Short mmCIF file of C-alpha atoms in Angstrom, two decimals:
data_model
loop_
_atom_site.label_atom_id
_atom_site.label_comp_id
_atom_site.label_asym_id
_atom_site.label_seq_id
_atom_site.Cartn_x
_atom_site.Cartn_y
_atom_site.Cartn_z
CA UNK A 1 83.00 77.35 115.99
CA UNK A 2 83.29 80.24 113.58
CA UNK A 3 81.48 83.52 113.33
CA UNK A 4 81.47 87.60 112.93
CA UNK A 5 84.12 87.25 109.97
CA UNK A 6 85.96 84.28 111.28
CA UNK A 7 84.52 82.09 108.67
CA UNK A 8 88.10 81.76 106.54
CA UNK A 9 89.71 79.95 110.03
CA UNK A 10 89.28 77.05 112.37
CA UNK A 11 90.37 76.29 115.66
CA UNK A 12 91.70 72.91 115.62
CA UNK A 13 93.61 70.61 118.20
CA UNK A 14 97.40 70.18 116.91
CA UNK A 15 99.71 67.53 118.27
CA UNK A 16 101.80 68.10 121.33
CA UNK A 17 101.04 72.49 120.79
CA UNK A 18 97.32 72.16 122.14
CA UNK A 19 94.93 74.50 120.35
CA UNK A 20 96.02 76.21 116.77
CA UNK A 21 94.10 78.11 113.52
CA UNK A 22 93.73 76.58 110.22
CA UNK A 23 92.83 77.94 107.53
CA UNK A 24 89.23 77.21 105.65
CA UNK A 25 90.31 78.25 102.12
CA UNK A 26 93.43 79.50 99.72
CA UNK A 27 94.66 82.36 100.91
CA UNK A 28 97.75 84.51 98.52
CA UNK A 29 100.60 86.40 100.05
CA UNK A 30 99.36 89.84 101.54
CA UNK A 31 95.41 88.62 102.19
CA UNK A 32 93.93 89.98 104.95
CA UNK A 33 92.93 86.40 106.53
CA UNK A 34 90.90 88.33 109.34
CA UNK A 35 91.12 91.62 110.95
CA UNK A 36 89.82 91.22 115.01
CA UNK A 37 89.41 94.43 117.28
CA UNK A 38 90.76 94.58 120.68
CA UNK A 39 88.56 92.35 123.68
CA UNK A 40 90.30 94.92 125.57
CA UNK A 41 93.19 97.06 125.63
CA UNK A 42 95.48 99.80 126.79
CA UNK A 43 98.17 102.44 126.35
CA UNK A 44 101.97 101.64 128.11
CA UNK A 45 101.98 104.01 131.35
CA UNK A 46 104.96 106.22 129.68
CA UNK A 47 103.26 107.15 126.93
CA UNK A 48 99.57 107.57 128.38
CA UNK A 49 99.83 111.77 127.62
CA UNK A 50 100.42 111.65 123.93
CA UNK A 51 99.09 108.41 122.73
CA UNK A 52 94.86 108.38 121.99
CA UNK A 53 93.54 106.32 124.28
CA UNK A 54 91.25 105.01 121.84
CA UNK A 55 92.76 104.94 118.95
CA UNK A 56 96.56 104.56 120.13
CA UNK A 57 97.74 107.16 117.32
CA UNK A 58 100.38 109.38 118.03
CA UNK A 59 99.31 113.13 118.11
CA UNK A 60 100.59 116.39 119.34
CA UNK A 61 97.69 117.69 120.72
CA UNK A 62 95.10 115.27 122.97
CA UNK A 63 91.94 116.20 124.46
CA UNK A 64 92.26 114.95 128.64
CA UNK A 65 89.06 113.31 130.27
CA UNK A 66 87.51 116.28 132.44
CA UNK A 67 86.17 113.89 135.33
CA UNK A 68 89.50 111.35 136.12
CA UNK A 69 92.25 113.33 134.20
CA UNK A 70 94.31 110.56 133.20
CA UNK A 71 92.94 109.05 130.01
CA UNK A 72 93.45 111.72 126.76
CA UNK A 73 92.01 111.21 123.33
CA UNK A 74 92.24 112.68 120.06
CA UNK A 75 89.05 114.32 119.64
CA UNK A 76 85.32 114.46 121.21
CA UNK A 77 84.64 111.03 118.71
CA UNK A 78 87.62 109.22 120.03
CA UNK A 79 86.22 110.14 123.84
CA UNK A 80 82.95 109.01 122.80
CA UNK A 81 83.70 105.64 121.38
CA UNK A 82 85.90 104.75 124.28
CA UNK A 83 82.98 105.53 126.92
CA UNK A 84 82.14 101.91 127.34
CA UNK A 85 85.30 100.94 128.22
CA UNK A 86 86.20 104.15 130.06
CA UNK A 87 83.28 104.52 132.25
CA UNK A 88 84.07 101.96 135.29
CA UNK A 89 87.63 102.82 134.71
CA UNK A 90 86.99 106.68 135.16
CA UNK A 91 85.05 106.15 138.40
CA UNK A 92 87.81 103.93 139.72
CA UNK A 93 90.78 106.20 139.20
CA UNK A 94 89.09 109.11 140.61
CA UNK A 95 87.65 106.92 144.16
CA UNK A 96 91.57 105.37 144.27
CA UNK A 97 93.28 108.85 143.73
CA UNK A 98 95.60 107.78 140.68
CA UNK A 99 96.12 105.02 138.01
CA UNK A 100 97.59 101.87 138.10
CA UNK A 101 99.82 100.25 136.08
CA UNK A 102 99.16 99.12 132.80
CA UNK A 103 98.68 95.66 133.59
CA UNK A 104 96.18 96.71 136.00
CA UNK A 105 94.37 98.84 134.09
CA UNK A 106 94.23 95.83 131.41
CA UNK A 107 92.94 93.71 133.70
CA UNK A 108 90.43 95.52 134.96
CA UNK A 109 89.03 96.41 131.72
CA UNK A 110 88.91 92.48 130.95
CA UNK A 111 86.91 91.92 134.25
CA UNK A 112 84.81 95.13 133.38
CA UNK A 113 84.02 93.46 129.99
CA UNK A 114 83.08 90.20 131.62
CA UNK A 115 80.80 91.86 134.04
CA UNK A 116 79.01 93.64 131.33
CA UNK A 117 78.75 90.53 128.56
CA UNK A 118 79.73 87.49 131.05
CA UNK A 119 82.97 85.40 130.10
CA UNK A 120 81.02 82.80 127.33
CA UNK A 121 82.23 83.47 123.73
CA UNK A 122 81.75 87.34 122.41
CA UNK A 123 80.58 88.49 119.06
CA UNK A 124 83.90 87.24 116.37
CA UNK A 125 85.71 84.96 119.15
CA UNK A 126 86.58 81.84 118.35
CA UNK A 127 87.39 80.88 121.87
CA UNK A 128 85.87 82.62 125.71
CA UNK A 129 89.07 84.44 127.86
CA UNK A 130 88.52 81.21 130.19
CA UNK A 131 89.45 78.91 127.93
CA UNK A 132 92.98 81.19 126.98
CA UNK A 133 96.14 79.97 128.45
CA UNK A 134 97.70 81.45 131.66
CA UNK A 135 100.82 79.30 132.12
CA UNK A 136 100.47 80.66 135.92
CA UNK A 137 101.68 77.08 136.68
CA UNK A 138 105.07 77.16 135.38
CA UNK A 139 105.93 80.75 136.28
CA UNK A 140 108.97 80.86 138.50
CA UNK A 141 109.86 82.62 141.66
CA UNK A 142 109.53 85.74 140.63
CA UNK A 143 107.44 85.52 138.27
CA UNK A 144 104.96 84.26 140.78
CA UNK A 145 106.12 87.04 143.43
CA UNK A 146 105.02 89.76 140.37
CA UNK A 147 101.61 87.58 140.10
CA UNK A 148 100.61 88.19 143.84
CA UNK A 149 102.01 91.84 143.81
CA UNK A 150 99.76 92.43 140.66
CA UNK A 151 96.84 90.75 142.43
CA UNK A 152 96.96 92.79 145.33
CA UNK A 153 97.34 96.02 143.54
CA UNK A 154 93.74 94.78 141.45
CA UNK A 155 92.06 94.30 144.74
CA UNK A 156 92.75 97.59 145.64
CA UNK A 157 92.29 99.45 142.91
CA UNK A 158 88.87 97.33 141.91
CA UNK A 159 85.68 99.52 143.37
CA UNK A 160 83.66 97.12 145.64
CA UNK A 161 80.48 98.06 144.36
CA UNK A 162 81.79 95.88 140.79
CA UNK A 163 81.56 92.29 140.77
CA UNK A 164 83.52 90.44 142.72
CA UNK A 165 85.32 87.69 140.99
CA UNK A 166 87.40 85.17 142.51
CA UNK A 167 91.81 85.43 143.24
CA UNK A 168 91.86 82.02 140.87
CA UNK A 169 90.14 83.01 138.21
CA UNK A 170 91.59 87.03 138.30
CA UNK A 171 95.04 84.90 138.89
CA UNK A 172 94.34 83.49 135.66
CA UNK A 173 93.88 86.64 134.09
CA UNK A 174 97.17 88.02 134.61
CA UNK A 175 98.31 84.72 133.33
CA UNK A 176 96.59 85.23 130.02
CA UNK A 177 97.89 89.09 130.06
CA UNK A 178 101.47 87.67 130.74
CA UNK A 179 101.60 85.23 128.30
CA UNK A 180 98.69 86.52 125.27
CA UNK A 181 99.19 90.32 125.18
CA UNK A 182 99.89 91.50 122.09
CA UNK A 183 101.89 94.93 121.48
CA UNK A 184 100.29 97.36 119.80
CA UNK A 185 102.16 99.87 117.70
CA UNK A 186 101.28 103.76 116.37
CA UNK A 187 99.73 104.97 113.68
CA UNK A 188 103.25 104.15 111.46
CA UNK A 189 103.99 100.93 112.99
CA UNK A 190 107.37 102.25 114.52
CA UNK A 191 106.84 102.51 118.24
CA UNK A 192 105.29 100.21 120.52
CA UNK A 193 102.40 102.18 122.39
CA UNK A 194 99.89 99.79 123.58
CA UNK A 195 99.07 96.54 124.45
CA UNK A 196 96.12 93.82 124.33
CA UNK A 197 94.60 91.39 124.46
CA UNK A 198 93.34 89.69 121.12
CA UNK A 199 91.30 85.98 121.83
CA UNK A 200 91.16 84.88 118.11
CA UNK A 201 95.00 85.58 117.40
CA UNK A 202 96.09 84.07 120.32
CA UNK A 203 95.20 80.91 118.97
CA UNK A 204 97.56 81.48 116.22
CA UNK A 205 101.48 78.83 116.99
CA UNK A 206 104.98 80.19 116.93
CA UNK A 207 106.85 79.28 113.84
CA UNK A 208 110.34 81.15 112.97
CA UNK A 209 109.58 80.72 109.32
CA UNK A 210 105.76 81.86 109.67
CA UNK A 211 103.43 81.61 106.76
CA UNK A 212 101.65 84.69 108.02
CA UNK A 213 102.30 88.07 109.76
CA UNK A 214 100.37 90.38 112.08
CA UNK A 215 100.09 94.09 112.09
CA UNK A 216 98.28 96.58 113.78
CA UNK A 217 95.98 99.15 111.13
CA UNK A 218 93.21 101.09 111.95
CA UNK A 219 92.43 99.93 115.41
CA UNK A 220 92.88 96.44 114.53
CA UNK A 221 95.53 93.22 114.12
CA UNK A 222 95.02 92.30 111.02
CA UNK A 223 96.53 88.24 110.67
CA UNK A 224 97.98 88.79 106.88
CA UNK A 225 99.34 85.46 104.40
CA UNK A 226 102.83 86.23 103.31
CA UNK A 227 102.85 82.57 102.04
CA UNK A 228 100.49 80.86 99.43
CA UNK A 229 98.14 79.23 101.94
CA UNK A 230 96.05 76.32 101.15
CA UNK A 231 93.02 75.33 102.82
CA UNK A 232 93.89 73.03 105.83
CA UNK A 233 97.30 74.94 106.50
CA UNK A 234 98.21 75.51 109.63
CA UNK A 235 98.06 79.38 109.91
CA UNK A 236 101.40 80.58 111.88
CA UNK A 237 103.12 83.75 113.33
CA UNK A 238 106.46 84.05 114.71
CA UNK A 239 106.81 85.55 118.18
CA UNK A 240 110.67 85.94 118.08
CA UNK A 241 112.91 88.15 115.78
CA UNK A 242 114.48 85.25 113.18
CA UNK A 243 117.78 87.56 113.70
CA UNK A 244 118.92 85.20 116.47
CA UNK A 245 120.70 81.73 116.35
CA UNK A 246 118.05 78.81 116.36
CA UNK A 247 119.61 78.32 120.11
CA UNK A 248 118.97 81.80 121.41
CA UNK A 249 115.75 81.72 119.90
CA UNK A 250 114.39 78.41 121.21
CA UNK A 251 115.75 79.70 125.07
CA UNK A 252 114.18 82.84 124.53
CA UNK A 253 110.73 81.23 123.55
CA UNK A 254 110.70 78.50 126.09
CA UNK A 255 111.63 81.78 128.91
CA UNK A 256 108.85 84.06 127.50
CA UNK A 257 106.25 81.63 126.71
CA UNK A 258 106.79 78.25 128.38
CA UNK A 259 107.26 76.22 124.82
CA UNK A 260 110.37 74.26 123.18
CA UNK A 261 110.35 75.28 119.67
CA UNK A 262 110.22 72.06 117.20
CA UNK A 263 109.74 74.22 113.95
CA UNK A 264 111.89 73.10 110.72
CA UNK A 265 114.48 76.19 111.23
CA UNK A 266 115.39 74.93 114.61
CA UNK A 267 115.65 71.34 114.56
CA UNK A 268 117.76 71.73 111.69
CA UNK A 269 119.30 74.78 112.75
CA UNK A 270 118.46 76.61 109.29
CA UNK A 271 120.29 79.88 109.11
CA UNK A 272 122.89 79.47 111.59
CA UNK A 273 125.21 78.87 109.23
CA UNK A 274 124.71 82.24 107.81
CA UNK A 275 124.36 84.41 111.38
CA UNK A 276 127.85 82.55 111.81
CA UNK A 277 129.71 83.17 109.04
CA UNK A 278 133.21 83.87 108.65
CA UNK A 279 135.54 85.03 106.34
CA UNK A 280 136.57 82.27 103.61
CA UNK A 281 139.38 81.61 101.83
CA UNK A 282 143.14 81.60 102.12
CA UNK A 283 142.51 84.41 104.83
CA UNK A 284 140.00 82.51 106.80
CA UNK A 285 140.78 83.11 110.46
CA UNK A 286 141.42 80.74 113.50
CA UNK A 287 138.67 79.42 115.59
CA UNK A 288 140.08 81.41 118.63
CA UNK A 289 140.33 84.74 116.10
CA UNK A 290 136.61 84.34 115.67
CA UNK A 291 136.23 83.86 119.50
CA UNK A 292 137.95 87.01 120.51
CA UNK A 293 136.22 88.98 117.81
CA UNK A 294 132.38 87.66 118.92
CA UNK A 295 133.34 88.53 122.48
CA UNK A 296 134.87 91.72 121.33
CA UNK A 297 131.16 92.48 119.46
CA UNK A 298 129.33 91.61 122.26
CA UNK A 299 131.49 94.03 125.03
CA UNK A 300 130.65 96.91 122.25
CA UNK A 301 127.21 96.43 122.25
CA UNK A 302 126.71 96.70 125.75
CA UNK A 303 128.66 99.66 125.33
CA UNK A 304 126.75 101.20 122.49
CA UNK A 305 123.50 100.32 124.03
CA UNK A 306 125.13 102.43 127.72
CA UNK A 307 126.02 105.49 125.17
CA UNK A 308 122.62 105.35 123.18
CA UNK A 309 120.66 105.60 126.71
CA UNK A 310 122.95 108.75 127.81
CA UNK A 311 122.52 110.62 124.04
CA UNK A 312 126.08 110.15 123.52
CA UNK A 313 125.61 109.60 119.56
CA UNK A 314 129.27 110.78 118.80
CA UNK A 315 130.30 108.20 121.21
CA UNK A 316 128.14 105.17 119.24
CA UNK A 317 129.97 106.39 115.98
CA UNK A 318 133.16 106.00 117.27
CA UNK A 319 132.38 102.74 119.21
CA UNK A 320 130.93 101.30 115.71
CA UNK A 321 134.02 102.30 113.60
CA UNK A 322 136.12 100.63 115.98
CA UNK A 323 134.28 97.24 116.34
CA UNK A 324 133.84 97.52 112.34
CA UNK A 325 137.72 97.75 112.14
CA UNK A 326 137.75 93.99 113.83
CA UNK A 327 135.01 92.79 112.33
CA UNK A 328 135.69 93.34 108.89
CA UNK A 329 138.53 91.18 108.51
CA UNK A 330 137.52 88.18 110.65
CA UNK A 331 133.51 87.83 110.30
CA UNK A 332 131.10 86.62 107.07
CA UNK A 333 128.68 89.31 105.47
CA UNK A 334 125.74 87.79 107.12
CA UNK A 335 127.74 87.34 110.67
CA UNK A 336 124.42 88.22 113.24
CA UNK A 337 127.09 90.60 115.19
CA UNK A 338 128.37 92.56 112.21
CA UNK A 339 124.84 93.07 111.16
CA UNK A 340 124.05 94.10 114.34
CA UNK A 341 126.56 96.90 114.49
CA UNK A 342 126.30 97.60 111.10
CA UNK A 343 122.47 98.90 111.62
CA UNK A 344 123.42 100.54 114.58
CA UNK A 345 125.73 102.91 112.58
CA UNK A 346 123.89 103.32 109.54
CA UNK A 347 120.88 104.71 112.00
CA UNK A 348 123.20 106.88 114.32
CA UNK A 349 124.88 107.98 111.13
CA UNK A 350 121.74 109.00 109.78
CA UNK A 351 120.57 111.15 112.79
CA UNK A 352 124.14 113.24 112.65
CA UNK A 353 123.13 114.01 108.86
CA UNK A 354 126.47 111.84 107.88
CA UNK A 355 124.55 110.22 105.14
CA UNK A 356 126.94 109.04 102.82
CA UNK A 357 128.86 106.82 105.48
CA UNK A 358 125.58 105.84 106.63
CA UNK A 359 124.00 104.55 103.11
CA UNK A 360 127.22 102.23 102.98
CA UNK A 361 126.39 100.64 106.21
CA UNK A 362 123.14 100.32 105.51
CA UNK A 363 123.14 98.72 102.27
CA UNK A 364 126.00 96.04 103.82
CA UNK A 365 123.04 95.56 106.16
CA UNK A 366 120.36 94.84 103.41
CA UNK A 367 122.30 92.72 101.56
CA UNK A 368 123.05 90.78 104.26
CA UNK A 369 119.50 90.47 105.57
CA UNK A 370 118.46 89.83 102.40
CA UNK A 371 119.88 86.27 102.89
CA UNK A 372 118.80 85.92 106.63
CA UNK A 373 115.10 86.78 106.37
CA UNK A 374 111.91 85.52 105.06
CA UNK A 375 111.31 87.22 101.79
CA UNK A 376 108.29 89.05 103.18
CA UNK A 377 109.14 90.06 106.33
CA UNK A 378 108.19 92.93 107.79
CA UNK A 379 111.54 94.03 109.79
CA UNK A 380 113.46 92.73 106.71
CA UNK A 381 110.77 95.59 104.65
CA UNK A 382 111.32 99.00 107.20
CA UNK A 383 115.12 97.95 107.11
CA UNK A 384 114.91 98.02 103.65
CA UNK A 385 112.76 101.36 103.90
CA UNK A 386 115.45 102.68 106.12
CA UNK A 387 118.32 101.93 103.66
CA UNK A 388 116.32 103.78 100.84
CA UNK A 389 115.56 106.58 102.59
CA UNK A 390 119.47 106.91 103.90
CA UNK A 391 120.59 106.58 100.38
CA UNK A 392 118.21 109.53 99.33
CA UNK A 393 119.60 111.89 101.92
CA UNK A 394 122.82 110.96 100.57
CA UNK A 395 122.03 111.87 96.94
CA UNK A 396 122.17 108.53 95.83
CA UNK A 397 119.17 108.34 93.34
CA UNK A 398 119.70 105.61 91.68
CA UNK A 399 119.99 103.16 94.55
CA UNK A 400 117.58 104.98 96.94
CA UNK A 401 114.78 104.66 94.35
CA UNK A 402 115.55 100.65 94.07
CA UNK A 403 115.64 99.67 98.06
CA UNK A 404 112.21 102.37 98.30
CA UNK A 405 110.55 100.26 95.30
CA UNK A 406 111.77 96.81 96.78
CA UNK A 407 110.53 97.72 100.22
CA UNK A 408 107.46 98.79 99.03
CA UNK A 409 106.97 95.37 97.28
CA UNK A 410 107.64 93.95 100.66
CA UNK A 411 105.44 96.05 102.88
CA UNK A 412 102.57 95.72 100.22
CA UNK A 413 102.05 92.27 101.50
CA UNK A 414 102.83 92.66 105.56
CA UNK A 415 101.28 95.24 105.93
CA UNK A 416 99.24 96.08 103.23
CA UNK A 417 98.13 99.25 101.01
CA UNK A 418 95.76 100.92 103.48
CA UNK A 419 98.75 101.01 106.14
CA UNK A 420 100.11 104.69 106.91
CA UNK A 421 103.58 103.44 106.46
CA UNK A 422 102.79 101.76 102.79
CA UNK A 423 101.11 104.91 101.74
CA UNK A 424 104.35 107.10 103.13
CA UNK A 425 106.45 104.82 101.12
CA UNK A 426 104.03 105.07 97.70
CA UNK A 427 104.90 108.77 97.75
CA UNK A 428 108.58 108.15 98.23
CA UNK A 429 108.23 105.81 95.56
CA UNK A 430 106.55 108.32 93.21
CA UNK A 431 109.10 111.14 94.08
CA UNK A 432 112.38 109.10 94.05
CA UNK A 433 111.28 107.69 90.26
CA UNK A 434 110.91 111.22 89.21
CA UNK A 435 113.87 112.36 90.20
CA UNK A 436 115.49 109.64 88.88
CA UNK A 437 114.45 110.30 85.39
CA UNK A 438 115.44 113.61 85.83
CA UNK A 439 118.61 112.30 87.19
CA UNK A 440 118.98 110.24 83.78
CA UNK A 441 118.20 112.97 81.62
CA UNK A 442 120.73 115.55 83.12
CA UNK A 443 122.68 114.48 86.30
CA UNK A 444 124.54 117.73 86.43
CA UNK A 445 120.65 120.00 86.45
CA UNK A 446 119.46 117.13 88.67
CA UNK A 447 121.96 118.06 91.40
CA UNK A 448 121.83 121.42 91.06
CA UNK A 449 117.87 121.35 91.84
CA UNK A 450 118.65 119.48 94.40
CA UNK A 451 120.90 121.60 95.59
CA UNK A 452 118.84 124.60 95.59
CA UNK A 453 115.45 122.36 97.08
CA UNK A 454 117.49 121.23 99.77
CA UNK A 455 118.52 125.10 100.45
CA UNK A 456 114.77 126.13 100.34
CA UNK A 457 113.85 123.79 103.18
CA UNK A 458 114.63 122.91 106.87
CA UNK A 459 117.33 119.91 107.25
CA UNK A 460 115.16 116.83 107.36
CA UNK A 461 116.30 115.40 110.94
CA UNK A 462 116.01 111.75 110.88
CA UNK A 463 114.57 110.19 113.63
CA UNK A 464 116.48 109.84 117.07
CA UNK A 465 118.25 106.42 117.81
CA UNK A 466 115.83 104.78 120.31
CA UNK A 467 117.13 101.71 122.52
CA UNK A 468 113.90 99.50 121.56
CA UNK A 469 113.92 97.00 119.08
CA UNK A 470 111.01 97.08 116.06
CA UNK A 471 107.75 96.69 117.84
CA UNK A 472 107.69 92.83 118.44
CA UNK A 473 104.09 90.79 118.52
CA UNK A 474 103.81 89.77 122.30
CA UNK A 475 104.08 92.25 125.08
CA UNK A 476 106.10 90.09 127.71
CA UNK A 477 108.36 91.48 130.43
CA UNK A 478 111.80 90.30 130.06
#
């Protein structure tokens, strides 16, 4: 069944994956194949005072609901188009004395949704939330102890006056929560603020060499080609970083979301060579060499990741230098762990102004993820942005201008022209290319403008080294 703009897919029954999408005509890399808003949907409980509520942009100054005081939008239009949703949930908060958790809060603004429209297919879904997958029965232990916790927190936070529904079928919603939210991200794409639930998209299958991408724009997920599609094509998403062995990957995917991975990349372990490279040669070191040096990698990131969470920045420097000092002469240029530590320096680097050291690492970093990724994907184009950006700070025109252009070639197609972060990167673009003809025409007056601009101004601070990863597509607790 399609309808409301779903007319370019089909829901069709794949072998031994259940449900999938397919596509109904040709789609080219960077078509929007459909854009769905949220069945419902809600900000992460840490971020709930600066996020919209609504919207989920980032903002400085929010406007806080007068009646429960917990929900905050941008402006009086933002409160007034979230009124439908907010209504029951404003009532409830203020007769149970606080919020629940996010989860909660998601839930109950399913349930609210069903009350008002019933649970039988809405306006644009291809499928009803009953017939989504909950996977309740192969949660473990605690995953099941979490399940009844949640359920008991819903009963008590759900006003009896509301319709009652039964502990199966709001059972099952938690299920589809757990295993179908999707992560929403900010206005930029760069933090993970949000998460819901989004029927049509959940129909989409894992692949770790998808032929299509999703990203969150303008209050929607928009499901966009990054491959030549033909009609009939099975439409695919990945739900893992590719940055991982095929191994890791397929363990992480059957933990998260109950699945063994059978896509090309990991039966044939595609890639792995690469993540696992060593040095060649006459050099090329022992087996146990490489051992010591992997285990010596992964000690150092547990111990970069203890001194990012305390602020020590100084510390992660010094930490990186010395694990690069090993590296270097043992491990490949696309070795997963040298990559790893590699971007971790080049983005510390960047936030202690030390941008000259940190345009080195980060172009090691590009060129080796260059190799790794798909073409068009997205990590593979803010890395990219990163690097550019780094290499401008460090006065390095002429290769800041190429990784800007080349990751705005990239981002053109995952996430598209209308995205906040494409159109920050079209005026980098247009700046770095005129100060690199200026650069051309008289390096000596280009650097002594820049000298003087740079005087003129407050120090750029980059942005401070966070912990989390790139916003991934599922929200699912670890």
């Amino acid at each position: 069944m399609t309808k409301g703009g779903m007319e370019s897919v089909e829901v069709f029954t794949t072998e031994g994956k259940g449900r999938g999408l397919k596509a109904q005509k040709e789609f080219l890399p960077g078509d929007v194949i459909f854009a769905e808003p949220a069945y419902a949907a809600v900000v992460f409980d840490s971020l709930i005072h600066v996020i919209c509520h609504t919207c989920f942009k980032r903002q400085e100054r929010l406007h806080r609901c007068g009646q429960c005081k917990f929900a905050y939008y941008c402006d009086r239009t933002c409160q007034r188009a979230a009124w439908l949703n907010h209504k029951n949930e404003c009532s409830a908060i203020k007769r149970h004395g606080k919020a629940p958790t996010e989860n909660i809060r998601l839930a109950a603004r399913i349930l609210w949704k069903i009350e008002r429209e019933g649970s039988g297919l809405s306006e644009g879904c291809l499928v009803s939330i009953d017939e989504l997958q909950n996977h309740v029965d192969s949660f473990g232990e605690e995953e099941k102890k979490e399940l009844r916790m949640d359920v008991e927190s819903f009963l008590e936070f759900w006003p009896p006056h509301c319709q009652q529904f039964g502990m199966q079928f709001i059972s099952h919603i938690f299920g589809v929560i757990s295993c179908n939210g999707f992560t929403l991200s900010d206005q930029r794409g760069l933090q993970a603020v949000g998460v819901g639930i989004f029927p049509n998209l959940c129909q989409a299958n894992h692949d770790c060499w998808p032929n299509c991408t999703v990203v969150f724009n303008n209050g929607k997920i928009e499901l966009r080609a990054l491959n030549k599609i033909s009609p009939g094509d099975e439409l695919t998403v990945s739900y893992v970083d590719f940055l991982n062995l095929s191994e890791e990957r397929r363990k992480q995917l059957k933990k998260q979301y109950y699945f063994d991975c059978t896509c090309e990349h990991c039966k044939k372990q595609l890639k792995d060579d690469l993540m696992l490279a060593v040095k060649a040669g006459e050099s090329k070191p022992s087996a146990d060499t490489v051992k010591e040096v992997i285990q010596l990698s992964k000690d150092t990131l547990e111990k970069i990741n203890k001194a990012r969470m305390e602020g020590h920045y100084h510390e992660v420097v010094k930490l990186c230098r010395d694990c690069l000092t090993k590296q270097e002469p043992v491990l490949g240029d696309t070795n997963i762990y040298l990559l790893r530590i590699l971007s971790i320096a080049s983005e510390v680097l960047s936030y202690l102004q030390m941008f000259e050291e940190a345009a080195d690492y980060a172009k090691r970093m590009v060129d080796g993820y260059l190799k790794i990724y798909h073409p068009n994907n997205a990590q593979l184009g803010m890395a990219v942005m990163r690097a550019g950006v780094t290499h401008w700070h460090a006065g390095l025109i002429e290769a800041g201008h190429g990784l800007i252009c080349k990751a705005y070639a990239i981002l053109l197609i995952t996430h598209g022209p209308s995205h906040p972060i494409t159109k920050d990167l079209e005026v980098m673009r247009v700046q770095t290319e005129m100060e690199l003809r200026m650069f051309q025409q008289n390096e000596f007056m280009y650097y002594k403008m820049r000298e003087a601009a740079l005087k003129n101004q407050k120090i750029q601070v980059m942005p401070e080294p966070s912990n989390e990863n790139a916003p991934s597509l599922f929200h699912k607790k670890e």
